[in-house]
Amino acid sequence: MTRIFDDDLDSRFGTRAIHAGQRPEPLAGAIMTPVYLTSTYVQDGLGRHKGYEYARSANPTREALERNVAALEGAHYGFAFASGTACVDSIMKLFEAGDHIICGENVYGGTFRLFDKLLRHLGLSFTYVDTRDPERIADACGPRTRAILVETPTNPLMWITDLAAASEIAHRAGALLIVDNTFATPFFQRPFDLGADVVFHSTTKYLNGHSDMVGGMALLRDDALAERLQFIQNAAGAVPGPFDCWLALRGTKTLHLRMPRHDANGRQVAAWLADRLGADRVIYPGLSSHPQHALACSQMRGFGGMITVDLGTKDRAARVLERTRIFSLAESLGGVESLISHPASMTHASVPPERRAQLGITEGLVRFSCGVEDIDDLLEDLEQAFEGM
Ligand SMILES: Cc1ncc(COP(=O)(O)O)c(C=O)c1O
């Protein structure tokens, strides 16, 4: 099981991003962790090996990434998976038929699909609640509640969950608090410091940051829980390949440089949109008009580059989605390049229409992922896309 090096938590965030979890390679001293492209490892004799037997169980490139992200989150253990979704699936294998999970009602559509279309049929039960209100979380707890899973901020409505309150409720109920920290990243939000038990990411997004791989990562502090997840990682085998791990590891080295720029661009784009459309149509936790702005300020150090706007109708949304040039129309988020998307037909298409309507994921919603380009080019792009609207 991959545990951070003893000195990984000694340094500050930017130094950890570059160095944590990595040692110069022993053969030549390569400063960069090699891509260990191997499925197996030669053994010295029966039962005598260097700690590596088969690459599903362990791979040195993967371990470097696992330690690195664990250190960034302030965790002790990291487990890499083939996607963010595979990561959630493996985390859910910590539970058994009959167990009850409370889940935020506005999680990523693929997380909802996994729970509702697959895991529910295997005997796990799920209650979806508006986790913006801690009382609703508490009310949903029952004798078989084993976990509370929240995404904060949520995709795409940017709802915020009070993590300290949620962890208190979870622990009172004897349950785990599981946090999807994909949108905020450990640079802006530290769920373990607020009581989380498991933190996970789609590394596909900000952690990798360059839109060139798909991956997931679960981070833990607790030894016994980590042992169980290690067993699941090996037994279920949803592991990433070493090259994807290497790409993600290269990405995390600049996380502390990229996030302030995503945040600065996000704030300016949100302000421009609020000015143009009215603040009530722009959902960004960094705007004082966001209903949970104060909570966001208290548990986040910044707000990042994700913004959602309500343009009222699908036609108006389509006009903007098709007219932007630098903001490319595409799924996903968190890369250096700016993207624009339509949650109702893209990321949240797997959520039934009536449920989307109930949550407020309307046909007029457009989601922006602000990259790290020059802000004046981004604003000019928006200016021409919104012309005449
Ligand atoms: C917040 C969030 N969590 C999890 C996922 C799933 O990650 P992946 O696409 O790597 O499976 C996504 C994907 O968009 C996401 O936005």
Tab-separated table of C-alpha atoms and ligand atoms in Angstrom:
chain	number	residue	atom	x	y	z
A	1	MET	CA	0.000	0.000	0.000
A	2	THR	CA	1.369	3.407	-0.923
A	3	ARG	CA	2.237	5.538	2.085
A	4	ILE	CA	3.832	8.980	1.835
A	5	PHE	CA	7.549	9.278	2.667
A	6	ASP	CA	8.178	10.394	6.253
A	7	ASP	CA	9.427	13.835	5.152
A	8	ASP	CA	6.738	14.463	2.508
A	9	LEU	CA	4.648	16.637	4.823
A	10	ASP	CA	7.595	18.719	6.064
A	11	SER	CA	7.564	21.191	3.179
A	12	ARG	CA	5.037	23.731	1.965
A	13	PHE	CA	2.496	23.183	-0.802
A	14	GLY	CA	4.561	24.245	-3.850
A	15	THR	CA	7.594	22.263	-2.719
A	16	ARG	CA	5.417	19.230	-2.035
A	17	ALA	CA	3.843	19.576	-5.492
A	18	ILE	CA	7.280	19.275	-7.090
A	19	HIS	CA	9.069	16.836	-4.790
A	20	ALA	CA	6.702	14.849	-2.561
A	21	GLY	CA	6.686	11.120	-3.136
A	22	GLN	CA	9.700	11.091	-5.419
A	23	ARG	CA	13.351	10.111	-5.024
A	24	PRO	CA	16.073	10.225	-7.700
A	25	GLU	CA	15.966	6.971	-9.641
A	26	PRO	CA	18.681	4.629	-8.247
A	27	LEU	CA	20.287	3.366	-11.505
A	28	ALA	CA	21.303	6.699	-13.102
A	29	GLY	CA	19.936	9.288	-10.698
A	30	ALA	CA	17.278	10.482	-13.163
A	31	ILE	CA	15.621	13.472	-11.517
A	32	MET	CA	12.260	12.579	-13.073
A	33	THR	CA	10.487	9.385	-12.043
A	34	PRO	CA	10.768	6.966	-14.991
A	35	VAL	CA	7.714	5.457	-16.633
A	36	TYR	CA	7.989	1.856	-15.480
A	37	LEU	CA	6.467	0.175	-18.513
A	38	THR	CA	6.348	-3.352	-17.188
A	39	SER	CA	3.664	-5.814	-16.233
A	40	THR	CA	5.884	-7.912	-13.972
A	41	TYR	CA	9.187	-7.925	-12.052
A	42	VAL	CA	11.939	-10.552	-12.014
A	43	GLN	CA	12.264	-12.243	-8.618
A	44	ASP	CA	15.615	-13.246	-7.071
A	45	GLY	CA	14.234	-16.547	-5.823
A	46	LEU	CA	11.014	-18.045	-4.550
A	47	GLY	CA	9.403	-15.434	-2.324
A	48	ARG	CA	12.459	-13.150	-2.702
A	49	HIS	CA	11.787	-9.938	-4.625
A	50	LYS	CA	12.296	-6.176	-4.386
A	51	GLY	CA	8.774	-5.474	-3.122
A	52	TYR	CA	7.214	-5.631	-6.570
A	53	GLU	CA	5.573	-8.776	-7.953
A	54	TYR	CA	2.970	-7.739	-10.520
A	55	ALA	CA	2.063	-4.291	-11.878
A	56	ARG	CA	-1.646	-4.390	-10.988
A	57	SER	CA	-0.552	-4.587	-7.346
A	58	ALA	CA	2.207	-1.970	-7.508
A	59	ASN	CA	4.115	0.111	-10.034
A	60	PRO	CA	6.837	2.616	-9.048
A	61	THR	CA	5.509	5.387	-11.332
A	62	ARG	CA	2.032	4.947	-9.891
A	63	GLU	CA	3.414	4.936	-6.348
A	64	ALA	CA	5.198	8.252	-6.926
A	65	LEU	CA	1.909	9.826	-8.043
A	66	GLU	CA	-0.006	8.236	-5.161
A	67	ARG	CA	2.447	9.617	-2.586
A	68	ASN	CA	2.571	13.004	-4.282
A	69	VAL	CA	-1.196	13.602	-4.290
A	70	ALA	CA	-1.555	12.125	-0.800
A	71	ALA	CA	0.995	14.675	0.447
A	72	LEU	CA	-0.802	17.535	-1.342
A	73	GLU	CA	-4.065	16.594	0.387
A	74	GLY	CA	-2.316	16.168	3.754
A	75	ALA	CA	-3.205	12.459	3.705
A	76	HIS	CA	-1.030	9.435	4.490
A	77	TYR	CA	-2.106	7.040	1.746
A	78	GLY	CA	-2.910	7.458	-1.945
A	79	PHE	CA	-4.552	5.056	-4.386
A	80	ALA	CA	-4.621	5.782	-8.100
A	81	PHE	CA	-7.390	4.516	-10.365
A	82	ALA	CA	-8.077	4.387	-14.090
A	83	SER	CA	-10.655	7.215	-13.868
A	84	GLY	CA	-12.440	9.311	-11.268
A	85	THR	CA	-15.465	7.087	-11.761
A	86	ALA	CA	-13.454	3.873	-11.238
A	87	CYS	CA	-12.155	5.505	-8.053
A	88	VAL	CA	-15.681	6.129	-6.686
A	89	ASP	CA	-16.653	2.586	-7.683
A	90	SER	CA	-13.734	1.147	-5.710
A	91	ILE	CA	-14.440	3.387	-2.700
A	92	MET	CA	-18.019	2.061	-2.694
A	93	LYS	CA	-16.650	-1.487	-2.423
A	94	LEU	CA	-15.721	-0.569	1.154
A	95	PHE	CA	-19.452	-1.119	1.828
A	96	GLU	CA	-21.742	-4.130	1.522
A	97	ALA	CA	-25.285	-4.963	0.486
A	98	GLY	CA	-27.758	-3.384	2.912
A	99	ASP	CA	-25.531	-0.407	3.680
A	100	HIS	CA	-26.963	3.066	3.216
A	101	ILE	CA	-25.107	5.977	1.638
A	102	ILE	CA	-26.192	9.615	1.732
A	103	CYS	CA	-25.168	11.396	-1.435
A	104	GLY	CA	-25.329	15.045	-2.440
A	105	GLU	CA	-28.159	15.444	-4.933
A	106	ASN	CA	-26.107	17.548	-7.337
A	107	VAL	CA	-23.049	15.330	-7.789
A	108	TYR	CA	-21.403	14.779	-11.194
A	109	GLY	CA	-23.879	12.950	-13.476
A	110	GLY	CA	-21.572	9.949	-13.858
A	111	THR	CA	-21.394	9.478	-10.074
A	112	PHE	CA	-25.203	9.501	-9.889
A	113	ARG	CA	-25.392	7.060	-12.848
A	114	LEU	CA	-22.963	4.656	-11.156
A	115	PHE	CA	-25.020	4.673	-7.951
A	116	ASP	CA	-28.483	4.650	-9.515
A	117	LYS	CA	-27.952	2.322	-12.464
A	118	LEU	CA	-25.376	-0.122	-11.065
A	119	LEU	CA	-24.616	-0.106	-7.343
A	120	ARG	CA	-28.253	0.205	-6.251
A	121	HIS	CA	-28.906	-3.144	-7.945
A	122	LEU	CA	-26.122	-4.730	-5.920
A	123	GLY	CA	-27.883	-3.894	-2.659
A	124	LEU	CA	-26.433	-0.538	-1.599
A	125	SER	CA	-29.128	2.040	-0.915
A	126	PHE	CA	-28.741	5.740	-1.608
A	127	THR	CA	-30.570	8.816	-0.374
A	128	TYR	CA	-29.926	11.987	-2.353
A	129	VAL	CA	-30.125	15.147	-0.305
A	130	ASP	CA	-29.417	18.833	-0.692
A	131	THR	CA	-26.214	18.834	1.342
A	132	ARG	CA	-26.152	22.648	1.428
A	133	ASP	CA	-28.393	22.185	4.466
A	134	PRO	CA	-26.653	20.140	7.207
A	135	GLU	CA	-30.028	19.433	8.847
A	136	ARG	CA	-31.164	17.531	5.762
A	137	ILE	CA	-28.024	15.389	5.963
A	138	ALA	CA	-28.710	14.667	9.638
A	139	ASP	CA	-32.372	13.851	8.923
A	140	ALA	CA	-31.374	11.317	6.247
A	141	CYS	CA	-29.108	9.334	8.618
A	142	GLY	CA	-30.379	5.908	9.610
A	143	PRO	CA	-29.064	2.817	11.433
A	144	ARG	CA	-27.389	1.441	8.252
A	145	THR	CA	-25.862	4.753	7.108
A	146	ARG	CA	-22.200	4.076	6.452
A	147	ALA	CA	-21.138	7.106	4.436
A	148	ILE	CA	-21.990	10.629	3.414
A	149	LEU	CA	-20.595	11.537	0.003
A	150	VAL	CA	-20.425	15.178	-0.984
A	151	GLU	CA	-18.998	17.138	-3.861
A	152	THR	CA	-18.162	20.752	-3.016
A	153	PRO	CA	-18.414	22.938	-5.012
A	154	THR	CA	-20.807	20.829	-7.070
A	155	ASN	CA	-20.802	20.238	-10.787
A	156	PRO	CA	-22.419	22.328	-12.309
A	157	LEU	CA	-24.503	24.295	-9.773
A	158	MET	CA	-21.573	25.275	-7.556
A	159	TRP	CA	-23.380	24.377	-4.344
A	160	ILE	CA	-21.192	24.389	-1.248
A	161	THR	CA	-21.384	21.856	1.597
A	162	ASP	CA	-20.211	22.859	5.057
A	163	LEU	CA	-17.557	20.155	5.452
A	164	ALA	CA	-17.008	20.618	9.187
A	165	ALA	CA	-20.758	20.270	9.841
A	166	ALA	CA	-21.041	17.268	7.477
A	167	SER	CA	-18.124	15.483	9.155
A	168	GLU	CA	-19.640	16.005	12.594
A	169	ILE	CA	-22.955	14.532	11.406
A	170	ALA	CA	-21.190	11.615	9.693
A	171	HIS	CA	-19.115	10.750	12.743
A	172	ARG	CA	-22.074	11.046	15.096
A	173	ALA	CA	-23.859	8.500	12.867
A	174	GLY	CA	-20.796	6.211	12.781
A	175	ALA	CA	-20.368	6.935	9.057
A	176	LEU	CA	-17.503	8.124	6.867
A	177	LEU	CA	-17.386	11.526	5.203
A	178	ILE	CA	-16.245	11.083	1.588
A	179	VAL	CA	-15.433	14.284	-0.311
A	180	ASP	CA	-15.035	14.808	-4.054
A	181	ASN	CA	-12.438	17.606	-4.105
A	182	THR	CA	-12.101	17.707	-7.906
A	183	PHE	CA	-13.337	21.278	-8.411
A	184	ALA	CA	-11.448	22.955	-5.565
A	185	THR	CA	-8.229	20.847	-5.497
A	186	PRO	CA	-6.101	20.693	-2.333
A	187	PHE	CA	-4.673	24.078	-3.319
A	188	PHE	CA	-7.956	25.784	-2.404
A	189	GLN	CA	-9.674	23.332	-0.045
A	190	ARG	CA	-8.352	20.861	2.541
A	191	PRO	CA	-11.199	18.458	3.422
A	192	PHE	CA	-9.065	16.385	5.855
A	193	ASP	CA	-8.537	19.471	8.013
A	194	LEU	CA	-12.337	19.791	8.217
A	195	GLY	CA	-12.915	16.164	9.229
A	196	ALA	CA	-13.151	14.184	5.954
A	197	ASP	CA	-12.243	10.480	6.057
A	198	VAL	CA	-11.782	9.878	2.327
A	199	VAL	CA	-11.006	12.498	-0.317
A	200	PHE	CA	-11.117	11.701	-3.995
A	201	HIS	CA	-10.457	13.319	-7.353
A	202	SER	CA	-10.968	12.950	-11.002
A	203	THR	CA	-7.252	13.520	-11.738
A	204	THR	CA	-8.406	14.035	-15.320
A	205	LYS	CA	-9.204	17.614	-14.262
A	206	TYR	CA	-7.117	20.187	-12.368
A	207	LEU	CA	-4.576	17.783	-10.841
A	208	ASN	CA	-3.324	16.692	-14.251
A	209	GLY	CA	-4.360	20.014	-15.721
A	210	HIS	CA	-3.431	19.375	-19.357
A	211	SER	CA	-6.389	17.338	-20.668
A	212	ASP	CA	-4.150	14.500	-21.821
A	213	MET	CA	-5.161	11.582	-19.579
A	214	VAL	CA	-8.069	10.156	-17.586
A	215	GLY	CA	-7.549	9.105	-13.972
A	216	GLY	CA	-8.801	9.094	-10.403
A	217	MET	CA	-7.263	9.191	-6.955
A	218	ALA	CA	-8.448	8.325	-3.448
A	219	LEU	CA	-6.620	9.701	-0.398
A	220	LEU	CA	-6.896	8.492	3.186
A	221	ARG	CA	-5.380	9.052	6.606
A	222	ASP	CA	-6.690	6.019	8.452
A	223	ASP	CA	-4.441	2.897	8.407
A	224	ALA	CA	-7.220	0.286	8.620
A	225	LEU	CA	-9.335	1.945	5.940
A	226	ALA	CA	-6.280	2.239	3.694
A	227	GLU	CA	-5.587	-1.492	4.093
A	228	ARG	CA	-9.100	-2.244	2.902
A	229	LEU	CA	-8.867	0.107	-0.073
A	230	GLN	CA	-5.480	-1.356	-0.988
A	231	PHE	CA	-7.102	-4.795	-1.056
A	232	ILE	CA	-9.907	-3.460	-3.283
A	233	GLN	CA	-7.493	-1.646	-5.616
A	234	ASN	CA	-5.631	-4.898	-6.222
A	235	ALA	CA	-8.624	-7.249	-6.161
A	236	ALA	CA	-10.874	-5.178	-8.443
A	237	GLY	CA	-7.904	-3.949	-10.497
A	238	ALA	CA	-9.190	-0.625	-11.851
A	239	VAL	CA	-5.636	0.741	-11.948
A	240	PRO	CA	-4.177	3.336	-14.326
A	241	GLY	CA	-1.306	2.666	-16.700
A	242	PRO	CA	2.147	4.006	-15.773
A	243	PHE	CA	2.278	6.603	-18.558
A	244	ASP	CA	-1.000	8.183	-17.409
A	245	CYS	CA	0.434	8.270	-13.877
A	246	TRP	CA	3.560	9.956	-15.185
A	247	LEU	CA	1.495	12.582	-17.026
A	248	ALA	CA	-0.545	13.278	-13.887
A	249	LEU	CA	2.648	13.513	-11.831
A	250	ARG	CA	4.062	16.043	-14.287
A	251	GLY	CA	0.781	17.945	-13.962
A	252	THR	CA	0.784	18.169	-10.182
A	253	LYS	CA	4.256	19.790	-10.261
A	254	THR	CA	2.633	23.020	-11.474
A	255	LEU	CA	-0.675	22.829	-9.589
A	256	HIS	CA	0.340	25.705	-7.300
A	257	LEU	CA	1.222	27.851	-10.326
A	258	ARG	CA	-1.870	27.040	-12.358
A	259	MET	CA	-4.560	27.352	-9.678
A	260	PRO	CA	-4.001	31.050	-8.851
A	261	ARG	CA	-4.299	31.836	-12.571
A	262	HIS	CA	-7.468	29.728	-12.987
A	263	ASP	CA	-8.818	31.598	-9.968
A	264	ALA	CA	-7.831	35.063	-11.234
A	265	ASN	CA	-9.331	34.366	-14.664
A	266	GLY	CA	-12.422	32.804	-13.066
A	267	ARG	CA	-13.038	35.884	-10.932
A	268	GLN	CA	-12.686	38.269	-13.866
A	269	VAL	CA	-14.821	36.187	-16.220
A	270	ALA	CA	-17.494	35.821	-13.505
A	271	ALA	CA	-17.458	39.589	-12.920
A	272	TRP	CA	-17.761	40.237	-16.677
A	273	LEU	CA	-20.672	37.782	-16.969
A	274	ALA	CA	-22.420	39.257	-13.912
A	275	ASP	CA	-22.067	42.718	-15.396
A	276	ARG	CA	-23.438	41.551	-18.736
A	277	LEU	CA	-26.212	39.197	-17.608
A	278	GLY	CA	-27.010	40.322	-14.068
A	279	ALA	CA	-25.493	38.704	-10.978
A	280	ASP	CA	-28.554	36.485	-10.429
A	281	ARG	CA	-27.732	34.566	-13.645
A	282	VAL	CA	-24.101	33.827	-12.752
A	283	ILE	CA	-23.196	31.063	-10.313
A	284	TYR	CA	-19.660	31.442	-8.956
A	285	PRO	CA	-18.779	31.021	-5.260
A	286	GLY	CA	-16.357	33.948	-5.498
A	287	LEU	CA	-19.141	36.433	-6.287
A	288	SER	CA	-20.650	38.100	-3.231
A	289	SER	CA	-24.055	37.405	-4.825
A	290	HIS	CA	-23.523	33.626	-4.445
A	291	PRO	CA	-25.882	32.590	-1.611
A	292	GLN	CA	-23.080	30.630	0.084
A	293	HIS	CA	-20.257	33.096	-0.566
A	294	ALA	CA	-19.490	33.455	3.153
A	295	LEU	CA	-19.252	29.674	3.645
A	296	ALA	CA	-17.092	29.368	0.525
A	297	CYS	CA	-14.752	32.066	1.887
A	298	SER	CA	-14.517	30.266	5.211
A	299	GLN	CA	-13.550	26.831	3.871
A	300	MET	CA	-11.827	27.661	0.563
A	301	ARG	CA	-8.708	29.740	-0.131
A	302	GLY	CA	-9.858	30.559	-3.660
A	303	PHE	CA	-12.634	29.621	-6.049
A	304	GLY	CA	-10.974	28.392	-9.236
A	305	GLY	CA	-12.127	28.663	-12.814
A	306	MET	CA	-15.549	26.990	-12.864
A	307	ILE	CA	-18.547	29.230	-13.562
A	308	THR	CA	-22.114	28.387	-14.531
A	309	VAL	CA	-24.542	30.844	-16.119
A	310	ASP	CA	-28.235	30.611	-16.830
A	311	LEU	CA	-29.031	31.960	-20.286
A	312	GLY	CA	-32.722	31.150	-20.001
A	313	THR	CA	-33.268	28.975	-23.079
A	314	LYS	CA	-31.467	26.238	-24.990
A	315	ASP	CA	-31.367	28.460	-28.097
A	316	ARG	CA	-29.554	31.244	-26.274
A	317	ALA	CA	-27.208	28.694	-24.699
A	318	ALA	CA	-26.473	27.118	-28.099
A	319	ARG	CA	-25.711	30.529	-29.589
A	320	VAL	CA	-23.007	31.204	-27.045
A	321	LEU	CA	-21.701	27.608	-27.038
A	322	GLU	CA	-21.236	27.735	-30.793
A	323	ARG	CA	-19.812	31.238	-31.016
A	324	THR	CA	-16.932	31.178	-28.550
A	325	ARG	CA	-13.535	30.588	-30.166
A	326	ILE	CA	-11.041	30.317	-27.311
A	327	PHE	CA	-13.562	28.630	-25.002
A	328	SER	CA	-13.820	25.309	-26.906
A	329	LEU	CA	-17.077	23.363	-26.792
A	330	ALA	CA	-16.110	20.142	-24.998
A	331	GLU	CA	-16.797	17.915	-22.001
A	332	SER	CA	-14.399	17.991	-19.038
A	333	LEU	CA	-12.760	20.856	-17.161
A	334	GLY	CA	-9.690	21.937	-15.259
A	335	GLY	CA	-7.175	21.994	-18.112
A	336	VAL	CA	-4.932	24.907	-19.048
A	337	GLU	CA	-7.242	25.610	-21.998
A	338	SER	CA	-10.651	27.203	-21.540
A	339	LEU	CA	-13.713	25.048	-22.241
A	340	ILE	CA	-17.430	25.703	-22.470
A	341	SER	CA	-20.143	23.069	-22.112
A	342	HIS	CA	-23.869	22.403	-21.802
A	343	PRO	CA	-24.444	20.354	-18.607
A	344	ALA	CA	-28.015	19.250	-19.474
A	345	SER	CA	-26.935	17.462	-22.672
A	346	MET	CA	-23.313	16.702	-21.813
A	347	THR	CA	-21.986	16.036	-18.284
A	348	HIS	CA	-25.438	15.549	-16.733
A	349	ALA	CA	-27.237	13.844	-19.644
A	350	SER	CA	-27.376	10.651	-17.555
A	351	VAL	CA	-29.524	12.430	-14.931
A	352	PRO	CA	-33.230	11.968	-15.833
A	353	PRO	CA	-34.824	15.180	-17.238
A	354	GLU	CA	-37.358	15.549	-14.412
A	355	ARG	CA	-34.581	15.249	-11.848
A	356	ARG	CA	-32.475	17.797	-13.736
A	357	ALA	CA	-35.438	20.184	-13.797
A	358	GLN	CA	-35.993	19.718	-10.066
A	359	LEU	CA	-32.320	20.506	-9.339
A	360	GLY	CA	-32.191	23.490	-11.677
A	361	ILE	CA	-29.931	21.971	-14.349
A	362	THR	CA	-31.980	23.636	-17.061
A	363	GLU	CA	-31.494	23.668	-20.846
A	364	GLY	CA	-30.308	27.273	-20.590
A	365	LEU	CA	-27.327	26.493	-18.313
A	366	VAL	CA	-23.842	26.946	-19.734
A	367	ARG	CA	-20.702	25.952	-17.821
A	368	PHE	CA	-17.337	27.659	-18.280
A	369	SER	CA	-13.991	26.146	-17.313
A	370	CYS	CA	-11.635	29.123	-17.368
A	371	GLY	CA	-8.137	28.109	-18.389
A	372	VAL	CA	-4.912	30.021	-17.876
A	373	GLU	CA	-4.852	32.036	-21.111
A	374	ASP	CA	-4.497	35.838	-21.132
A	375	ILE	CA	-7.603	37.279	-19.537
A	376	ASP	CA	-8.049	39.995	-22.176
A	377	ASP	CA	-8.311	37.322	-24.885
A	378	LEU	CA	-10.893	35.423	-22.844
A	379	LEU	CA	-12.961	38.570	-22.281
A	380	GLU	CA	-12.729	39.535	-25.963
A	381	ASP	CA	-13.884	36.035	-26.868
A	382	LEU	CA	-16.914	36.439	-24.605
A	383	GLU	CA	-17.569	39.938	-25.943
A	384	GLN	CA	-17.863	38.642	-29.516
A	385	ALA	CA	-19.833	35.529	-28.480
A	386	PHE	CA	-22.423	37.572	-26.536
A	387	GLU	CA	-22.688	40.327	-29.137
A	388	GLY	CA	-26.330	41.170	-29.822
A	389	MET	CA	-27.621	39.133	-26.887
B	1	LIG	C1	-16.641	16.472	-9.915
B	1	LIG	C2	-16.347	15.230	-10.705
B	1	LIG	N1	-16.123	14.072	-10.054
B	1	LIG	C3	-15.854	12.919	-10.709
B	1	LIG	C4	-15.797	12.889	-12.097
B	1	LIG	C5	-15.532	11.586	-12.800
B	1	LIG	O1	-14.218	11.549	-13.249
B	1	LIG	P1	-13.715	10.775	-14.566
B	1	LIG	O2	-14.327	11.480	-15.740
B	1	LIG	O3	-12.232	10.883	-14.486
B	1	LIG	O4	-14.212	9.366	-14.461
B	1	LIG	C6	-16.011	14.068	-12.817
B	1	LIG	C7	-15.957	14.066	-14.283
B	1	LIG	O5	-16.315	15.019	-14.947
B	1	LIG	C8	-16.303	15.270	-12.101
B	1	LIG	O6	-16.516	16.430	-12.732
